[in-house]
Short mmCIF file of C-alpha atoms in Angstrom, two decimals:
data_model
loop_
_atom_site.label_atom_id
_atom_site.label_comp_id
_atom_site.label_asym_id
_atom_site.label_seq_id
_atom_site.Cartn_x
_atom_site.Cartn_y
_atom_site.Cartn_z
CA MET A 1 -22.55 35.31 29.39
CA LYS A 2 -25.39 36.47 31.65
CA LEU A 3 -28.87 35.46 30.53
CA GLU A 4 -30.33 38.87 31.34
CA ASN A 5 -27.92 40.54 28.93
CA LEU A 6 -29.02 38.48 25.93
CA SER A 7 -31.95 39.03 23.59
CA TRP A 8 -34.13 36.00 22.85
CA LEU A 9 -32.66 35.84 19.36
CA GLU A 10 -29.08 35.86 20.69
CA LEU A 11 -29.97 33.11 23.14
CA LYS A 12 -31.56 31.04 20.40
CA GLU A 13 -28.31 31.17 18.45
CA LYS A 14 -26.25 30.15 21.50
CA ILE A 15 -28.53 27.22 22.33
CA SER A 16 -27.39 25.55 19.12
CA ASP A 17 -23.92 25.22 20.71
CA ASN A 18 -25.38 23.22 23.66
CA PRO A 19 -24.26 25.60 26.42
CA VAL A 20 -24.25 24.70 30.11
CA PHE A 21 -26.59 26.86 32.17
CA ILE A 22 -25.27 27.65 35.64
CA LEU A 23 -27.42 28.92 38.49
CA PRO A 24 -26.31 30.20 41.92
CA ILE A 25 -28.72 29.48 44.76
CA GLY A 26 -28.59 30.14 48.49
CA SER A 27 -30.80 31.67 51.14
CA ILE A 28 -31.46 34.72 53.27
CA GLU A 29 -30.64 33.69 56.82
CA GLN A 30 -28.49 34.52 59.81
CA HIS A 31 -24.77 33.74 59.88
CA GLY A 32 -23.93 34.51 63.46
CA SER A 33 -23.78 38.01 64.84
CA HIS A 34 -20.75 38.74 62.62
CA GLY A 35 -22.08 37.75 59.16
CA VAL A 36 -24.70 39.20 56.83
CA LEU A 37 -28.03 37.58 56.01
CA GLY A 38 -27.14 37.22 52.33
CA THR A 39 -24.00 35.12 52.83
CA ASP A 40 -25.48 31.91 51.42
CA PHE A 41 -26.36 33.38 48.05
CA LEU A 42 -23.62 36.02 47.77
CA ILE A 43 -20.89 33.36 47.80
CA PRO A 44 -22.44 31.17 45.04
CA LYS A 45 -23.19 34.33 43.06
CA TYR A 46 -19.51 35.32 43.19
CA ILE A 47 -18.36 31.81 42.26
CA CYS A 48 -20.73 31.67 39.30
CA GLU A 49 -19.77 35.12 38.07
CA GLU A 50 -16.17 33.94 37.91
CA ILE A 51 -17.19 30.74 36.11
CA GLU A 52 -19.41 32.67 33.70
CA LYS A 53 -16.26 33.92 31.99
CA VAL A 54 -15.77 30.40 30.57
CA GLU A 55 -16.83 29.94 26.95
CA ASN A 56 -20.26 28.42 26.29
CA ILE A 57 -21.60 29.08 29.79
CA ILE A 58 -24.87 30.93 30.38
CA LEU A 59 -25.27 32.39 33.87
CA LEU A 60 -28.82 32.53 35.24
CA PRO A 61 -29.83 35.18 37.80
CA PRO A 62 -29.24 33.99 41.40
CA ILE A 63 -31.98 32.55 43.59
CA PRO A 64 -31.58 34.23 47.00
CA TYR A 65 -34.34 32.32 48.82
CA GLY A 66 -34.35 28.78 50.14
CA ASN A 67 -35.63 26.34 52.73
CA CYS A 68 -34.78 27.81 56.14
CA GLN A 69 -37.40 26.21 58.36
CA SER A 70 -35.06 25.22 61.17
CA ILE A 71 -33.38 28.64 61.25
CA LYS A 72 -36.40 30.91 60.79
CA ASP A 73 -36.50 32.03 64.44
CA PHE A 74 -33.62 34.45 63.78
CA PRO A 75 -34.73 37.93 62.59
CA GLY A 76 -34.30 38.49 58.85
CA THR A 77 -34.33 34.85 57.85
CA ILE A 78 -36.71 34.22 54.93
CA ASN A 79 -38.08 30.71 54.59
CA ILE A 80 -39.91 29.59 51.44
CA GLY A 81 -39.84 25.89 52.39
CA THR A 82 -38.82 22.80 50.47
CA GLU A 83 -42.01 22.38 48.43
CA ASN A 84 -42.04 25.98 47.25
CA LEU A 85 -38.36 25.78 46.35
CA ILE A 86 -38.98 22.63 44.31
CA ARG A 87 -41.80 24.35 42.43
CA VAL A 88 -39.71 27.45 41.70
CA MET A 89 -36.66 25.49 40.54
CA ASN A 90 -38.69 23.07 38.43
CA SER A 91 -40.47 26.01 36.79
CA ILE A 92 -37.13 27.62 35.90
CA VAL A 93 -35.68 24.42 34.50
CA ASP A 94 -38.87 23.47 32.64
CA SER A 95 -38.94 26.87 30.94
CA LEU A 96 -35.44 26.25 29.59
CA LEU A 97 -35.93 22.58 28.73
CA LYS A 98 -38.78 23.66 26.47
CA HIS A 99 -36.28 25.53 24.29
CA GLY A 100 -33.70 22.79 24.06
CA ILE A 101 -31.39 23.44 27.03
CA LYS A 102 -30.27 20.11 28.49
CA LYS A 103 -27.45 20.69 30.99
CA PHE A 104 -27.50 22.69 34.20
CA ILE A 105 -25.18 23.28 37.13
CA PHE A 106 -26.56 24.50 40.44
CA VAL A 107 -23.95 26.07 42.74
CA ASN A 108 -25.58 25.87 46.15
CA GLY A 109 -24.68 27.79 49.29
CA HIS A 110 -27.23 26.47 51.78
CA GLY A 111 -27.60 23.02 53.31
CA GLY A 112 -31.34 23.38 53.75
CA ASN A 113 -31.74 23.41 49.96
CA ILE A 114 -30.18 20.01 49.36
CA ALA A 115 -33.34 17.88 49.54
CA ALA A 116 -35.21 20.20 47.15
CA LEU A 117 -32.35 20.33 44.65
CA ASP A 118 -32.03 16.54 44.70
CA GLN A 119 -35.72 16.28 43.80
CA VAL A 120 -35.40 18.83 41.00
CA GLY A 121 -32.40 16.93 39.68
CA LEU A 122 -34.39 13.71 39.47
CA ASP A 123 -37.42 15.47 37.97
CA THR A 124 -35.20 17.03 35.32
CA TYR A 125 -33.49 13.74 34.51
CA GLU A 126 -36.86 12.12 33.87
CA LYS A 127 -37.62 14.94 31.39
CA GLY A 128 -34.40 14.41 29.46
CA GLY A 129 -32.17 16.98 31.15
CA LEU A 130 -29.20 16.72 33.48
CA ILE A 131 -28.41 18.77 36.60
CA ALA A 132 -25.10 18.77 38.48
CA THR A 133 -25.42 20.28 41.95
CA ILE A 134 -22.33 21.53 43.76
CA ASP A 135 -22.52 22.44 47.44
CA TRP A 136 -19.46 24.68 47.54
CA TRP A 137 -18.68 24.28 51.27
CA ASN A 138 -18.71 20.48 51.10
CA LEU A 139 -16.60 20.56 47.94
CA ALA A 140 -14.04 22.82 49.68
CA LYS A 141 -13.60 20.34 52.54
CA LEU A 142 -12.91 17.53 50.08
CA LEU A 143 -10.39 19.58 48.12
CA ASN A 144 -8.35 20.40 51.21
CA PRO A 145 -8.88 19.36 54.87
CA ASP A 146 -7.63 22.82 55.87
CA TYR A 147 -10.85 24.19 54.37
CA ASP A 148 -13.08 22.34 56.85
CA GLY A 149 -15.83 24.32 58.55
CA GLY A 150 -19.44 24.66 59.61
CA HIS A 151 -22.18 27.27 59.59
CA GLY A 152 -20.81 30.77 60.02
CA ASP A 153 -17.46 29.54 61.32
CA ILE A 154 -13.98 30.17 59.93
CA GLN A 155 -14.58 28.54 56.54
CA GLU A 156 -17.74 30.39 55.53
CA THR A 157 -16.73 33.64 57.21
CA SER A 158 -13.34 33.69 55.47
CA VAL A 159 -14.94 33.11 52.08
CA ALA A 160 -17.49 35.85 52.77
CA MET A 161 -14.60 38.20 53.57
CA ALA A 162 -12.93 37.31 50.27
CA VAL A 163 -16.15 38.05 48.38
CA ASP A 164 -16.81 41.31 50.25
CA GLU A 165 -14.76 42.19 53.31
CA LYS A 166 -17.42 44.68 54.42
CA SER A 167 -19.94 41.86 54.81
CA VAL A 168 -18.19 40.59 57.94
CA ASN A 169 -17.58 42.29 61.26
CA LEU A 170 -15.26 40.10 63.32
CA ALA A 171 -15.67 42.44 66.29
CA TYR A 172 -19.18 40.99 66.68
CA CYS A 173 -17.96 37.38 66.96
CA GLU A 174 -19.23 35.56 70.02
CA PRO A 175 -17.93 32.33 71.61
CA LEU A 176 -19.61 29.10 70.56
CA GLN A 177 -22.29 28.06 73.05
CA ILE A 178 -23.99 24.78 72.20
CA ASN A 179 -27.14 23.84 74.08
CA ASP A 180 -26.85 20.05 74.14
CA LEU A 181 -30.02 17.99 74.32
CA SER A 182 -28.81 16.42 77.57
CA ASP A 183 -25.64 15.48 79.42
CA LYS A 184 -25.53 12.15 77.60
CA ILE A 185 -26.91 13.23 74.19
CA THR A 186 -24.72 16.02 72.88
CA ASN A 187 -24.72 18.01 69.66
CA LYS A 188 -21.95 17.25 67.19
CA TYR A 189 -23.47 19.66 64.68
CA ILE A 190 -26.85 21.31 64.12
CA SER A 191 -29.00 18.18 64.00
CA LEU A 192 -26.33 15.48 64.34
CA LEU A 193 -25.89 14.34 67.93
CA ASN A 194 -23.50 12.02 69.71
CA TYR A 195 -24.72 9.20 71.91
CA LYS A 196 -22.19 6.67 73.20
CA ASN A 197 -20.35 5.25 70.16
CA GLY A 198 -22.83 6.40 67.54
CA ASN A 199 -24.67 9.35 66.06
CA VAL A 200 -28.36 10.18 66.10
CA LYS A 201 -30.16 12.80 64.03
CA ILE A 202 -32.55 15.00 66.01
CA VAL A 203 -33.87 18.12 64.27
CA ARG A 204 -34.52 21.10 66.51
CA SER A 205 -34.82 24.82 65.95
CA PHE A 206 -31.36 26.14 65.12
CA LYS A 207 -31.78 28.87 67.73
CA ASP A 208 -32.36 26.28 70.45
CA VAL A 209 -29.05 24.62 69.56
CA VAL A 210 -26.87 27.74 69.24
CA SER A 211 -28.45 30.99 70.35
CA ASN A 212 -25.84 33.22 68.63
CA GLY A 213 -26.22 31.46 65.28
CA TRP A 214 -22.87 29.95 64.32
CA ILE A 215 -21.63 26.40 64.79
CA GLY A 216 -18.56 24.56 63.58
CA PRO A 217 -15.16 23.22 64.53
CA TYR A 218 -13.25 26.50 64.10
CA ASP A 219 -13.89 29.92 65.63
CA PRO A 220 -14.89 32.61 63.09
CA LYS A 221 -12.86 35.22 65.00
CA ASN A 222 -9.78 33.69 63.33
CA SER A 223 -11.19 34.14 59.82
CA THR A 224 -9.04 35.81 57.17
CA LYS A 225 -9.63 37.13 53.69
CA GLU A 226 -6.53 35.24 52.54
CA LEU A 227 -7.97 31.86 53.59
CA GLY A 228 -11.21 32.72 51.81
CA GLU A 229 -9.33 33.61 48.63
CA ARG A 230 -7.52 30.26 48.66
CA ILE A 231 -10.77 28.38 49.11
CA LEU A 232 -12.48 30.28 46.31
CA LYS A 233 -9.56 29.78 43.94
CA ASP A 234 -9.55 26.01 44.44
CA VAL A 235 -13.34 25.67 44.28
CA ILE A 236 -13.57 27.74 41.08
CA GLN A 237 -10.72 25.83 39.45
CA TYR A 238 -12.40 22.52 40.27
CA ILE A 239 -15.75 23.62 38.85
CA ASN A 240 -14.13 24.92 35.67
CA GLU A 241 -12.40 21.57 35.17
CA PHE A 242 -15.65 19.74 35.87
CA ILE A 243 -17.47 21.85 33.29
CA ASP A 244 -15.00 20.82 30.59
CA ASP A 245 -15.87 17.17 31.10
CA PHE A 246 -19.56 17.79 31.84
CA LYS A 247 -19.92 19.37 28.41
CA LEU A 248 -18.76 16.11 26.83
CA VAL A 249 -21.46 14.01 28.51
CA LYS A 250 -24.01 12.82 25.95
#
């Protein structure tokens, strides 16, 4: 059931059944030259709309904005920062806690949001509520190693195609070009770098690391709608099973 389709009186009646409130959150940011700016919130929105069909679930409107400080140099990226995101999310949760809602699930589509959502989770716990945060792309990798991926590469691009095939133009895919920090200090991922036998975290502007915007182990040009559908199916099934047990937590 979508929150916006309920009257306050209908919601009051449903609160007595201790529903779980689920909220999709992402960002507006680049996803390579082949993906749309809304990818990070469109995927969680789709996942949550499928989960919303489960009994005793209330779906909150999606939050399309997030912390995109490192990626803001790409046109169209909207960055509200970590502190602003914490304030917004705490305000949403506090408004619902006031009326007796206790359990929340955040389905997150953007890595830059993780620190803020962790803080909101702790803040909520101290107020008597409980938040479960699910980063769908990390969950997918754990469910099946074939679902591994990075930012805008085959994993995320395939899922975007499954959500809306028109949101991806594979003809615009460009080869991965990583601008390593030096010959001896090389980028393993966006801010994770290799040096000798260890890893070092060095945060730089995303655009200085990969000028065309995508990074990951697998080329997005090989993305398929079918792979995306398999990933979504497994992720949604997992979350539905989790909800069944999450509802039982006292």
